[in-house]
CSV table of C-alpha atoms in Angstrom, one decimal:
chain,number,residue,atom,x,y,z
G,1,MET,CA,-87.4,-48.8,30.3
G,2,SER,CA,-86.6,-45.1,30.3
G,3,SER,CA,-84.3,-45.4,33.3
G,4,THR,CA,-82.4,-48.2,31.6
G,5,ARG,CA,-81.9,-46.1,28.5
G,6,ARG,CA,-80.7,-43.2,30.7
G,7,PHE,CA,-78.2,-45.5,32.4
G,8,ARG,CA,-76.9,-46.8,29.1
G,9,ALA,CA,-76.6,-43.2,27.9
G,10,LEU,CA,-74.6,-42.2,31.0
G,11,ILE,CA,-72.3,-45.2,30.5
G,12,ALA,CA,-71.8,-44.4,26.8
G,13,GLY,CA,-71.2,-40.7,27.6
G,14,ALA,CA,-68.6,-41.7,30.3
G,15,VAL,CA,-66.8,-44.0,27.8
G,16,LEU,CA,-66.9,-41.4,25.1
G,17,THR,CA,-65.5,-38.7,27.5
G,18,SER,CA,-62.7,-41.1,28.4
G,19,LEU,CA,-61.9,-41.7,24.7
G,20,VAL,CA,-61.8,-38.0,24.0
G,21,ALA,CA,-59.4,-37.4,26.9
G,22,LEU,CA,-57.3,-40.3,25.8
G,23,PHE,CA,-56.9,-39.5,22.1
G,24,SER,CA,-57.3,-35.7,21.8
G,25,VAL,CA,-54.6,-33.1,21.5
G,26,HIS,CA,-57.2,-30.4,21.5
G,27,TYR,CA,-59.9,-29.8,24.1
G,28,THR,CA,-63.1,-27.9,23.8
G,29,VAL,CA,-64.0,-26.0,27.0
G,30,LYS,CA,-67.4,-27.1,28.5
G,31,ARG,CA,-69.6,-25.3,31.1
G,32,GLY,CA,-68.0,-25.7,34.5
G,33,ASP,CA,-64.5,-26.3,33.3
G,34,THR,CA,-61.5,-24.5,34.9
G,35,LEU,CA,-58.0,-24.4,33.4
G,36,GLY,CA,-56.6,-26.1,36.4
G,37,ASN,CA,-59.0,-29.1,36.1
G,38,ILE,CA,-58.3,-29.3,32.3
G,39,ALA,CA,-54.6,-29.4,33.0
G,40,ARG,CA,-54.9,-32.0,35.7
G,41,ASP,CA,-57.2,-34.2,33.6
G,42,ASN,CA,-54.9,-34.1,30.6
G,43,GLY,CA,-51.7,-34.7,32.6
G,44,VAL,CA,-50.0,-31.4,31.9
G,45,SER,CA,-49.0,-28.5,34.1
G,46,LEU,CA,-51.1,-25.3,34.3
G,47,SER,CA,-48.2,-23.2,33.2
G,48,ASP,CA,-47.6,-25.4,30.1
G,49,LEU,CA,-51.3,-25.1,29.2
G,50,VAL,CA,-51.3,-21.3,29.7
G,51,GLU,CA,-48.2,-20.9,27.5
G,52,ALA,CA,-49.4,-23.2,24.7
G,53,ASN,CA,-52.6,-21.3,24.3
G,54,ASP,CA,-51.3,-17.7,24.9
G,55,ILE,CA,-53.7,-17.3,27.8
G,56,PHE,CA,-53.1,-14.0,29.7
G,57,ASN,CA,-55.7,-14.7,32.5
G,58,PRO,CA,-55.8,-18.3,33.6
G,59,ASN,CA,-59.1,-17.6,35.4
G,60,LEU,CA,-60.8,-16.5,32.1
G,61,ILE,CA,-61.7,-19.2,29.6
G,62,HIS,CA,-64.9,-19.5,27.5
G,63,VAL,CA,-67.3,-22.3,26.8
G,64,GLY,CA,-66.6,-23.6,23.3
G,65,GLN,CA,-63.0,-22.4,23.3
G,66,VAL,CA,-60.6,-24.9,21.7
G,67,LEU,CA,-57.4,-25.5,23.7
G,68,VAL,CA,-54.2,-27.1,22.5
G,69,ILE,CA,-53.0,-29.7,25.0
G,70,PRO,CA,-49.2,-29.5,24.9
G,71,GLY,CA,-46.7,-32.3,25.2
G,72,GLN,CA,-48.6,-35.0,23.3
G,73,GLU,CA,-46.3,-37.1,21.1
G,74,GLY,CA,-47.1,-38.7,17.7
G,75,GLU,CA,-50.3,-37.7,15.9
G,76,PRO,CA,-53.2,-38.8,18.0
G,77,GLU,CA,-56.8,-38.3,16.8
G,78,VAL,CA,-58.7,-35.2,17.6
G,79,ILE,CA,-62.3,-35.9,18.4
G,80,HIS,CA,-65.2,-33.4,18.4
G,81,ILE,CA,-68.6,-34.1,19.9
G,82,VAL,CA,-71.4,-32.6,17.9
G,83,ALA,CA,-73.3,-29.9,19.8
G,84,ARG,CA,-76.9,-28.6,19.3
G,85,GLY,CA,-77.1,-26.3,16.3
G,86,GLU,CA,-73.8,-27.5,14.7
G,87,THR,CA,-73.6,-28.5,11.1
G,88,LEU,CA,-70.7,-30.3,9.4
G,89,GLY,CA,-69.9,-27.0,7.6
G,90,LYS,CA,-69.5,-25.2,10.9
G,91,ILE,CA,-67.4,-27.9,12.4
G,92,ALA,CA,-65.2,-28.0,9.3
G,93,PHE,CA,-64.7,-24.2,9.5
G,94,LYS,CA,-63.9,-24.4,13.2
G,95,PHE,CA,-61.1,-27.0,12.7
G,96,GLY,CA,-59.8,-25.6,9.4
G,97,SER,CA,-61.0,-28.6,7.4
G,98,THR,CA,-63.7,-29.2,4.6
G,99,VAL,CA,-67.1,-30.8,4.6
G,100,SER,CA,-65.9,-33.5,2.2
G,101,ALA,CA,-62.8,-34.3,4.2
G,102,LEU,CA,-64.8,-34.7,7.4
G,103,ALA,CA,-67.5,-36.8,5.7
G,104,GLU,CA,-64.9,-39.1,4.2
G,105,ARG,CA,-62.9,-39.5,7.4
G,106,ASN,CA,-66.0,-40.3,9.4
G,107,ALA,CA,-67.8,-42.4,6.7
G,108,ILE,CA,-70.8,-40.0,6.6
G,109,ALA,CA,-73.0,-40.7,3.6
G,110,ASN,CA,-75.2,-37.6,4.0
G,111,PRO,CA,-73.2,-34.5,5.0
G,112,ASN,CA,-76.4,-32.8,5.9
G,113,LEU,CA,-77.3,-35.4,8.5
G,114,ILE,CA,-75.3,-35.5,11.8
G,115,ARG,CA,-76.6,-36.1,15.3
G,116,ILE,CA,-76.2,-34.2,18.6
G,117,GLY,CA,-73.6,-36.1,20.6
G,118,GLN,CA,-72.1,-37.8,17.6
G,119,SER,CA,-68.3,-38.3,17.8
G,120,LEU,CA,-66.4,-37.0,14.8
G,121,VAL,CA,-62.7,-37.5,14.1
G,122,VAL,CA,-61.3,-34.1,12.9
G,123,SER,CA,-57.5,-34.6,13.0
G,124,GLY,CA,-55.4,-35.1,10.0
G,125,SER,CA,-57.4,-32.6,8.0
G,126,GLY,CA,-55.7,-29.3,8.9
G,127,SER,CA,-57.3,-28.5,12.2
G,128,ILE,CA,-56.5,-25.1,13.6
G,129,GLY,CA,-55.5,-23.5,16.8
G,130,SER,CA,-56.4,-20.1,18.1
G,131,SER,CA,-54.4,-18.1,15.7
G,132,GLY,CA,-51.9,-18.3,12.9
G,133,GLY,CA,-53.0,-20.0,9.7
G,134,THR,CA,-52.0,-21.7,6.5
G,135,SER,CA,-50.5,-20.2,3.5
G,136,GLY,CA,-52.4,-19.8,0.2
G,137,GLY,CA,-56.3,-20.1,0.3
G,138,ASP,CA,-57.7,-16.6,0.3
G,139,GLY,CA,-54.2,-15.1,0.5
G,140,ALA,CA,-54.9,-13.4,3.8
G,141,GLU,CA,-52.5,-15.4,5.9
G,142,PRO,CA,-48.8,-15.2,6.8
G,143,PRO,CA,-46.5,-16.7,4.1
G,144,SER,CA,-45.3,-19.5,6.3
G,145,THR,CA,-46.8,-21.4,9.2
G,146,ALA,CA,-45.7,-25.0,8.4
G,147,ALA,CA,-43.0,-26.9,10.2
G,148,HIS,CA,-39.5,-25.6,9.2
G,149,SER,CA,-37.3,-27.8,7.2
G,150,SER,CA,-34.4,-27.4,9.7
G,151,SER,CA,-36.3,-27.6,13.0
G,152,HIS,CA,-37.0,-29.7,16.0
G,153,THR,CA,-40.1,-30.3,18.0
G,154,VAL,CA,-39.3,-30.1,21.7
G,155,ARG,CA,-39.9,-33.3,23.8
G,156,ARG,CA,-40.3,-33.4,27.6
G,157,GLY,CA,-37.0,-33.3,29.4
G,158,GLU,CA,-35.1,-31.7,26.6
G,159,SER,CA,-33.0,-28.6,26.9
G,160,ILE,CA,-31.6,-26.2,24.4
G,161,LYS,CA,-28.1,-27.7,25.1
G,162,SER,CA,-29.3,-31.3,24.5
G,163,ILE,CA,-31.2,-30.4,21.3
G,164,ALA,CA,-28.1,-28.6,20.0
G,165,ALA,CA,-25.8,-31.6,20.7
G,166,ASP,CA,-28.2,-34.0,19.0
G,167,HIS,CA,-28.3,-31.9,15.8
G,168,GLY,CA,-24.7,-30.7,15.6
G,169,VAL,CA,-25.4,-27.1,16.2
G,170,THR,CA,-24.7,-24.7,19.1
G,171,ALA,CA,-27.1,-23.7,21.8
G,172,GLU,CA,-26.4,-20.0,20.8
G,173,GLN,CA,-27.6,-20.8,17.2
G,174,ILE,CA,-30.9,-22.1,18.5
G,175,THR,CA,-31.3,-19.3,21.0
G,176,ARG,CA,-30.6,-16.6,18.4
G,177,ALA,CA,-32.8,-18.2,15.6
G,178,ASN,CA,-35.8,-18.4,17.9
G,179,GLY,CA,-35.5,-15.2,19.8
G,180,ILE,CA,-35.1,-17.0,23.2
G,181,LEU,CA,-34.1,-14.4,25.8
G,182,ASN,CA,-34.6,-16.4,29.0
G,183,GLY,CA,-33.4,-20.0,28.1
G,184,VAL,CA,-36.9,-21.4,28.6
G,185,ILE,CA,-38.4,-23.9,26.1
G,186,TYR,CA,-41.6,-25.9,26.2
G,187,PRO,CA,-42.6,-29.4,25.1
G,188,GLY,CA,-44.5,-29.4,21.8
G,189,TYR,CA,-42.9,-26.2,20.5
G,190,ASN,CA,-41.1,-26.2,17.1
G,191,LEU,CA,-37.6,-24.6,17.2
G,192,LEU,CA,-35.5,-23.5,14.3
G,193,LEU,CA,-32.0,-25.1,14.6
G,194,ALA,CA,-30.2,-22.2,13.0
G,195,GLY,CA,-31.0,-18.9,11.4
G,196,PRO,CA,-30.3,-15.2,11.7
G,197,GLY,CA,-31.2,-13.3,14.8
G,198,TYR,CA,-33.2,-10.2,13.9
G,199,VAL,CA,-34.1,-7.0,15.8
G,200,ALA,CA,-36.0,-4.4,14.0
G,201,GLU,CA,-34.7,-0.8,14.1
G,202,GLY,CA,-37.2,0.8,11.7
G,203,SER,CA,-36.4,3.0,8.8
G,204,GLY,CA,-34.1,5.4,10.6
G,205,GLU,CA,-34.5,8.6,12.6
G,206,GLY,CA,-37.0,11.2,11.5
G,207,GLU,CA,-40.2,12.8,12.6
G,208,VAL,CA,-43.9,12.3,12.1
G,209,THR,CA,-47.0,14.2,13.1
G,210,TYR,CA,-49.6,13.0,15.7
G,211,THR,CA,-53.0,14.5,16.5
G,212,VAL,CA,-53.9,14.4,20.2
G,213,LYS,CA,-56.9,12.3,21.0
G,214,THR,CA,-59.1,12.1,24.1
G,215,GLY,CA,-57.3,10.3,26.9
G,216,ASP,CA,-53.8,10.9,25.5
G,217,ARG,CA,-50.9,11.9,27.7
G,218,LEU,CA,-47.5,13.1,26.5
G,219,GLY,CA,-45.9,10.2,28.2
G,220,ASN,CA,-48.0,7.7,26.4
G,221,ILE,CA,-47.5,9.4,23.0
G,222,ALA,CA,-43.7,9.4,23.6
G,223,ALA,CA,-43.6,5.8,24.6
G,224,ARG,CA,-45.7,4.8,21.6
G,225,HIS,CA,-43.3,6.5,19.2
G,226,GLY,CA,-40.0,5.5,20.9
G,227,THR,CA,-39.1,8.9,22.1
G,228,THR,CA,-39.1,10.9,25.4
G,229,VAL,CA,-41.4,13.5,27.0
G,230,SER,CA,-38.5,16.0,27.0
G,231,GLN,CA,-37.9,15.5,23.2
G,232,LEU,CA,-41.6,15.9,22.5
G,233,SER,CA,-41.8,19.0,24.6
G,234,SER,CA,-38.7,20.5,23.0
G,235,ALA,CA,-39.9,19.7,19.4
G,236,ASN,CA,-43.3,21.3,20.1
G,237,ASN,CA,-42.2,24.2,22.4
G,238,ILE,CA,-44.4,22.8,25.2
G,239,SER,CA,-43.6,24.5,28.5
G,240,ASN,CA,-46.0,22.3,30.6
G,241,PRO,CA,-45.9,18.6,29.6
G,242,ASN,CA,-49.1,18.0,31.6
G,243,LEU,CA,-51.1,20.3,29.4
G,244,ILE,CA,-51.9,19.2,25.9
G,245,GLN,CA,-55.2,19.6,24.0
G,246,VAL,CA,-57.4,17.2,22.0
G,247,GLY,CA,-56.9,18.0,18.3
G,248,GLN,CA,-53.5,19.5,18.9
G,249,VAL,CA,-51.0,18.4,16.2
G,250,LEU,CA,-47.6,17.4,17.6
G,251,ILE,CA,-44.3,16.9,15.8
G,252,VAL,CA,-43.0,13.6,17.0
G,253,PRO,CA,-39.3,12.7,16.8
G,254,THR,CA,-39.4,8.9,16.0
G,255,GLY,CA,-36.2,7.9,17.8
G,256,SER,CA,-35.2,4.5,16.5
G,257,GLY,CA,-38.1,4.8,13.9
G,258,TRP,CA,-39.9,1.7,15.3
G,259,VAL,CA,-43.2,1.8,17.2
G,260,CYS,CA,-44.9,-0.9,19.3
G,261,PRO,CA,-47.8,-2.3,17.2
G,262,VAL,CA,-50.2,-2.3,20.1
G,263,GLU,CA,-49.6,-0.1,23.1
G,264,ASN,CA,-49.3,-1.8,26.5
G,265,ALA,CA,-50.0,-5.2,24.9
G,266,ARG,CA,-49.7,-8.4,26.9
G,267,PHE,CA,-47.6,-11.0,25.1
G,268,SER,CA,-45.1,-13.9,25.6
G,269,ASN,CA,-42.6,-15.6,23.4
G,270,SER,CA,-45.2,-17.9,21.7
G,271,TRP,CA,-43.0,-18.4,18.6
G,272,GLY,CA,-43.0,-22.1,17.6
G,273,ALA,CA,-46.2,-22.9,19.7
G,274,PRO,CA,-48.1,-25.9,18.2
G,275,ARG,CA,-51.0,-25.2,15.9
G,276,GLY,CA,-53.3,-27.6,14.0
G,277,GLY,CA,-52.6,-30.7,16.0
G,278,GLY,CA,-48.8,-30.5,15.5
G,279,THR,CA,-48.9,-30.0,11.7
G,280,ARG,CA,-48.3,-26.2,11.9
G,281,TRP,CA,-46.5,-23.9,14.3
G,282,HIS,CA,-46.9,-20.3,15.4
G,283,ASP,CA,-44.7,-18.0,13.2
G,284,GLY,CA,-45.3,-14.9,15.2
G,285,ASN,CA,-46.4,-13.4,18.5
G,286,ASP,CA,-49.9,-12.7,19.7
G,287,LEU,CA,-50.3,-9.2,21.2
G,288,PHE,CA,-53.3,-9.2,23.6
G,289,SER,CA,-55.2,-6.0,24.4
G,290,SER,CA,-58.8,-4.7,24.7
G,291,PHE,CA,-61.2,-5.1,21.8
G,292,GLY,CA,-60.8,-2.0,19.5
G,293,ALA,CA,-57.4,-1.0,20.8
G,294,ALA,CA,-55.4,0.9,18.1
G,295,VAL,CA,-52.9,-0.9,16.0
G,296,PHE,CA,-50.0,1.2,15.0
G,297,ALA,CA,-47.6,1.0,12.0
G,298,PRO,CA,-44.3,-0.2,13.6
G,299,THR,CA,-42.4,1.7,10.9
G,300,SER,CA,-43.0,3.8,7.8
G,301,GLY,CA,-44.0,2.0,4.6
G,302,SER,CA,-47.0,1.0,2.5
G,303,VAL,CA,-50.0,-0.7,3.9
G,304,ALA,CA,-52.5,-3.0,2.1
G,305,PHE,CA,-55.4,-4.8,3.7
G,306,LYS,CA,-56.8,-8.3,3.2
G,307,THR,CA,-59.7,-10.3,4.6
G,308,GLY,CA,-59.8,-14.1,4.9
G,309,SER,CA,-61.5,-16.9,6.9
G,310,ILE,CA,-58.3,-17.6,9.0
G,311,GLY,CA,-56.5,-14.3,9.4
G,312,GLY,CA,-59.7,-12.2,9.3
G,313,LYS,CA,-59.1,-8.5,8.8
G,314,GLN,CA,-55.3,-8.3,8.2
G,315,PHE,CA,-52.7,-5.7,7.3
G,316,ASN,CA,-49.6,-6.2,5.2
G,317,LEU,CA,-47.1,-3.5,5.8
G,318,SER,CA,-44.1,-3.4,3.4
G,319,GLY,CA,-41.8,-1.5,5.7
G,320,ASP,CA,-39.2,1.0,4.5
G,321,ASP,CA,-36.8,-1.0,6.6
G,322,GLY,CA,-37.1,-3.9,4.2
G,323,VAL,CA,-39.4,-6.0,6.5
G,324,LEU,CA,-42.8,-7.3,5.6
G,325,TYR,CA,-45.0,-6.9,8.7
G,326,ILE,CA,-48.3,-8.9,8.9
G,327,GLY,CA,-51.1,-8.3,11.5
G,328,SER,CA,-54.2,-10.5,11.7
G,329,HIS,CA,-57.5,-10.8,13.5
G,330,MET,CA,-58.3,-7.1,13.5
G,331,SER,CA,-61.8,-5.7,14.2
G,332,ASP,CA,-61.5,-2.9,11.6
G,333,PHE,CA,-59.0,-1.3,9.2
G,334,GLY,CA,-57.2,2.1,9.6
G,335,LYS,CA,-55.0,4.1,7.3
G,336,SER,CA,-53.8,2.4,4.1
G,337,GLY,CA,-51.3,3.3,1.5
G,338,GLN,CA,-48.2,5.2,2.5
G,339,VAL,CA,-48.0,5.5,6.3
G,340,ASN,CA,-45.5,6.8,8.9
G,341,ALA,CA,-44.4,4.9,12.0
G,342,GLY,CA,-47.1,5.4,14.6
G,343,ASP,CA,-50.0,5.9,12.2
G,344,ILE,CA,-53.1,3.9,13.2
G,345,ILE,CA,-53.6,1.1,10.6
G,346,GLY,CA,-56.2,-0.9,12.4
G,347,TYR,CA,-57.9,-2.0,15.6
G,348,VAL,CA,-57.5,-5.1,17.7
G,349,GLY,CA,-60.2,-7.8,17.4
G,350,THR,CA,-61.1,-11.4,17.0
G,351,SER,CA,-61.8,-11.8,13.3
G,352,GLY,CA,-61.1,-14.9,11.3
G,353,ASN,CA,-60.3,-18.0,13.3
G,354,ALA,CA,-59.7,-16.0,16.4
G,355,GLN,CA,-63.5,-15.8,17.2
G,356,GLY,CA,-64.1,-17.0,20.8
G,357,THR,CA,-60.5,-16.1,21.9
G,358,SER,CA,-59.4,-13.0,23.8
G,359,PRO,CA,-58.9,-10.0,21.5
G,360,HIS,CA,-55.4,-9.9,20.1
G,361,LEU,CA,-53.2,-9.1,17.1
G,362,HIS,CA,-51.3,-11.9,15.5
G,363,PHE,CA,-48.0,-10.1,14.6
G,364,GLY,CA,-45.5,-11.6,12.1
G,365,MET,CA,-42.2,-10.3,10.6
G,366,TYR,CA,-40.6,-11.3,7.3
G,367,PRO,CA,-37.3,-9.6,6.5
G,368,ASN,CA,-36.9,-9.0,2.8
G,369,GLY,CA,-40.2,-10.8,2.3
G,370,GLY,CA,-38.5,-14.1,3.1
G,371,ASP,CA,-38.8,-16.6,6.0
G,372,ALA,CA,-40.5,-15.5,9.2
G,373,VAL,CA,-38.4,-14.4,12.1
G,374,ASN,CA,-39.5,-14.2,15.7
G,375,PRO,CA,-40.9,-10.7,16.5
G,376,TYR,CA,-40.2,-11.2,20.3
G,377,PRO,CA,-36.7,-9.7,20.4
G,378,SER,CA,-37.8,-6.7,18.3
G,379,LEU,CA,-40.8,-6.1,20.6
G,380,ILE,CA,-38.6,-6.3,23.7
G,381,ALA,CA,-35.8,-4.2,22.3
G,382,ASN,CA,-38.2,-1.5,21.4
G,383,GLY,CA,-39.8,-1.2,24.8
G,384,CYS,CA,-43.0,-3.1,24.1
G,385,LYS,CA,-42.9,-4.9,27.4
């Protein structure tokens, strides 16, 4: 009898696994999975899967990590299999939904009673990706992460030229509005059809002070502040650029006045990447670094902090250059109030809905406090490669 039950359970599990693979646009990593196997099983390329999820190291994924499967059309259902220790509240939080919404969608009479192995439909209720967020709520998220009113979601086989022709705009308009520097686009990404190109230049030339810390080199300090070793040496009467001391206060010419938010970060042009099962898109770039790496003010301005369930620990920098800068998922806060370019205003982390992902800073830019623009051209132009 027990062997018969085990056989039936195996058959049921196989059928359920097939249904999940068939209908899901998200995939939860299981023990033994590799990114290559997940890509193959879901009919997508490894490169598309890496790009859609902002994965720096394809050999490093985590059990329980939720991956976006790119290139799926329509709005298929996302199915989650209840694991040991999960509650409806935990699942709702994971997918950006509510207990009542999940209970209603799955006809659950008692929200306190779910079973291990139970299949729950979680799509259509604001499920979330690895970063970004929705506006409103606790007020700790970027102002806009919904689909743009004048936009197009890329389908397989399309090019910038073909999309432009279909919508009566030029390829240059699409390229400029989305900060596309290499002509490459990906299925599932949401592209603005027109809009201003924007490259941050900071608040103008000037100088700030910087206190040397353990491990600092003059070259790193110069690169971080958009200046050169020779300019630093000249401004501080340093005869030997290889000899600086911890605690030494340097005068730093700020060059263009714009500083990379995270030094030596790993990032790609993830602007427009799908979030929330195709109901939201990425209105920023993710800057990957080590946990606790310093987050610098890209320009002078006023910093305020917020904490929320999606953005986690977040800074809002009202820049003197007229741009609102937002950075989410930090592990801790730094300097607040009036800051100079290059001041430490936080530290890289995985707070909010970034728990379980690689440490990173979600970085967004909103000129004049208006619509988001792609930070990628600003990061590249200011040497943050």
